[in-house]
Coordinates of C-alpha atoms in Angstrom, one line a residue:
M24 CA 137.5 31.2 41.9
Q25 CA 135.3 33.7 43.6
M26 CA 135.7 37.1 45.3
R27 CA 134.5 36.6 48.9
F28 CA 132.6 39.0 51.1
D29 CA 135.9 39.8 52.9
G30 CA 137.7 40.8 49.7
R31 CA 139.9 37.6 49.5
L32 CA 139.9 35.1 46.8
G33 CA 138.7 31.5 47.5
F34 CA 136.7 28.6 46.3
P35 CA 133.0 27.9 46.8
G36 CA 132.2 25.7 49.7
G37 CA 131.0 25.6 53.3
F38 CA 130.0 23.4 56.1
V39 CA 128.4 20.0 55.8
D40 CA 124.9 20.1 57.3
S41 CA 123.2 17.2 59.2
E42 CA 120.9 16.6 56.2
D43 CA 123.9 16.1 53.9
S44 CA 124.6 12.4 53.5
S45 CA 128.3 12.9 52.4
L46 CA 130.9 15.6 51.9
E47 CA 130.0 15.7 48.2
D48 CA 126.3 16.2 48.9
G49 CA 127.2 19.1 51.2
L50 CA 129.6 20.6 48.6
N51 CA 127.0 20.3 45.8
R52 CA 124.4 22.0 48.0
E53 CA 126.9 24.8 48.8
L54 CA 127.7 25.2 45.1
R55 CA 124.0 25.7 44.3
E56 CA 123.8 28.3 47.1
E57 CA 126.9 30.2 46.0
L58 CA 126.9 29.7 42.2
G59 CA 123.2 29.1 41.3
E60 CA 121.2 26.4 39.6
A61 CA 123.5 26.1 36.6
V62 CA 125.7 23.8 38.7
S63 CA 122.8 21.3 38.9
V64 CA 123.7 19.9 35.4
F65 CA 126.8 18.4 36.9
S66 CA 127.8 17.2 40.3
V67 CA 131.1 17.0 42.2
E68 CA 132.0 13.4 42.8
R69 CA 134.3 11.6 45.2
T70 CA 136.7 11.1 42.2
D71 CA 137.1 15.0 42.0
Y72 CA 138.7 15.0 45.4
R73 CA 142.2 16.5 45.5
S74 CA 143.4 17.2 49.0
S75 CA 142.5 18.2 52.6
H76 CA 143.9 20.9 54.8
A77 CA 143.5 21.5 58.5
G78 CA 141.8 24.9 59.1
D79 CA 142.7 27.6 61.5
R80 CA 139.8 26.8 63.8
P81 CA 139.8 23.6 65.8
R82 CA 138.1 20.6 64.3
V83 CA 137.7 22.2 60.9
V84 CA 139.2 20.4 57.9
A85 CA 138.8 21.9 54.4
H86 CA 138.5 19.3 51.7
F87 CA 139.4 20.5 48.2
Y88 CA 137.8 19.2 45.0
A89 CA 138.4 20.2 41.4
K90 CA 135.8 19.6 38.6
R91 CA 136.6 19.9 34.9
L92 CA 133.8 21.8 33.1
T93 CA 133.2 22.4 29.5
L94 CA 133.3 25.9 28.3
E95 CA 129.5 25.9 27.9
Q96 CA 129.1 24.7 31.5
L97 CA 131.4 27.4 32.8
E98 CA 129.7 30.1 30.9
A99 CA 126.3 28.9 32.2
V100 CA 127.6 29.0 35.8
E101 CA 129.0 32.5 35.2
A102 CA 125.8 33.8 33.7
G103 CA 123.6 32.3 36.5
A104 CA 125.9 33.1 39.5
P105 CA 124.4 36.7 40.1
K106 CA 121.0 35.0 40.7
A107 CA 122.4 32.6 43.4
K108 CA 121.1 32.7 46.9
D109 CA 124.4 33.8 48.5
H110 CA 125.5 36.2 45.7
G111 CA 126.1 39.6 47.3
L112 CA 126.3 38.1 50.7
E113 CA 129.0 35.5 50.9
V114 CA 130.1 35.8 47.2
L115 CA 130.8 39.1 45.5
G116 CA 131.6 37.7 42.1
L117 CA 133.4 35.0 40.1
V118 CA 137.0 35.4 38.9
R119 CA 138.6 33.5 36.0
V120 CA 142.2 32.6 36.8
P121 CA 144.6 33.7 34.1
L122 CA 146.3 30.6 32.8
Y123 CA 149.2 32.4 31.0
T124 CA 152.2 34.5 31.8
L125 CA 152.9 37.7 29.8
R126 CA 156.3 38.1 28.3
D127 CA 157.3 40.4 31.1
G128 CA 157.2 37.4 33.4
V129 CA 154.9 39.2 35.8
G130 CA 151.5 39.7 34.1
G131 CA 148.9 37.0 34.1
L132 CA 149.1 34.1 36.6
P133 CA 152.2 35.5 38.5
A134 CA 150.4 38.8 39.1
F135 CA 147.1 37.0 40.0
L136 CA 148.9 35.0 42.7
E137 CA 149.8 38.3 44.4
N138 CA 146.2 38.7 45.5
S139 CA 144.9 38.0 48.9
F140 CA 143.6 34.4 49.3
I141 CA 141.6 32.8 52.1
G142 CA 143.3 29.9 53.9
A143 CA 145.1 27.4 51.7
A144 CA 143.2 28.6 48.5
R145 CA 146.4 29.8 46.7
E146 CA 148.2 26.4 47.3
Q147 CA 145.0 24.5 46.4
L148 CA 144.8 26.4 43.1
L149 CA 148.4 25.7 42.2
E150 CA 148.1 22.0 43.1
A151 CA 144.9 21.6 41.1
L152 CA 146.4 23.4 38.0
Q153 CA 149.4 21.1 38.2
D154 CA 147.3 17.9 38.8
L155 CA 145.0 18.8 35.9
G156 CA 147.9 19.4 33.6
L157 CA 147.3 23.1 33.2
L158 CA 150.7 24.0 34.8
E159 CA 154.0 22.4 34.0
S160 CA 155.2 19.8 36.5
G161 CA 157.7 21.3 39.0
C162 CA 157.1 24.9 38.1
V163 CA 154.9 25.7 41.1
S164 CA 157.8 27.0 43.2
G165 CA 159.4 28.9 40.4
L166 CA 156.1 29.5 38.6
K167 CA 157.3 29.0 35.0
T168 CA 154.9 29.5 32.1
P169 CA 151.7 27.6 32.3
V170 CA 150.9 24.9 29.8
H171 CA 148.8 26.4 26.9
Q172 CA 145.8 24.3 25.8

């Protein structure tokens, strides 16, 4: 996830431009702008689509995609992100989501979820973690311990 210019957590993305031939083309362009050129070694495909949510503004629909990266790809994105076009403007930094719960039942993911998120980002995060098998099925409402990999 990323820390946005307004202090809330969210996912990279933006509007599709007239030169973008598909939602995925627009998303991949936005990823390069917000995360840097390291994202050019992979692309978000239609098969990475997870869900859509109607936005607060009229005629805006947010489409959510989740892409599984290798550790090396993730580290390359993290290292290159400060050089991205929109770093320091739209994006203040990247944030790794803690995929654990401490023994106190609060630290880790439960505490992370207390942050301020933009729009449906919190719900999108939980849905993606569950869909990708990183969070036990049915534990989103009660937020039980995440699956350890």
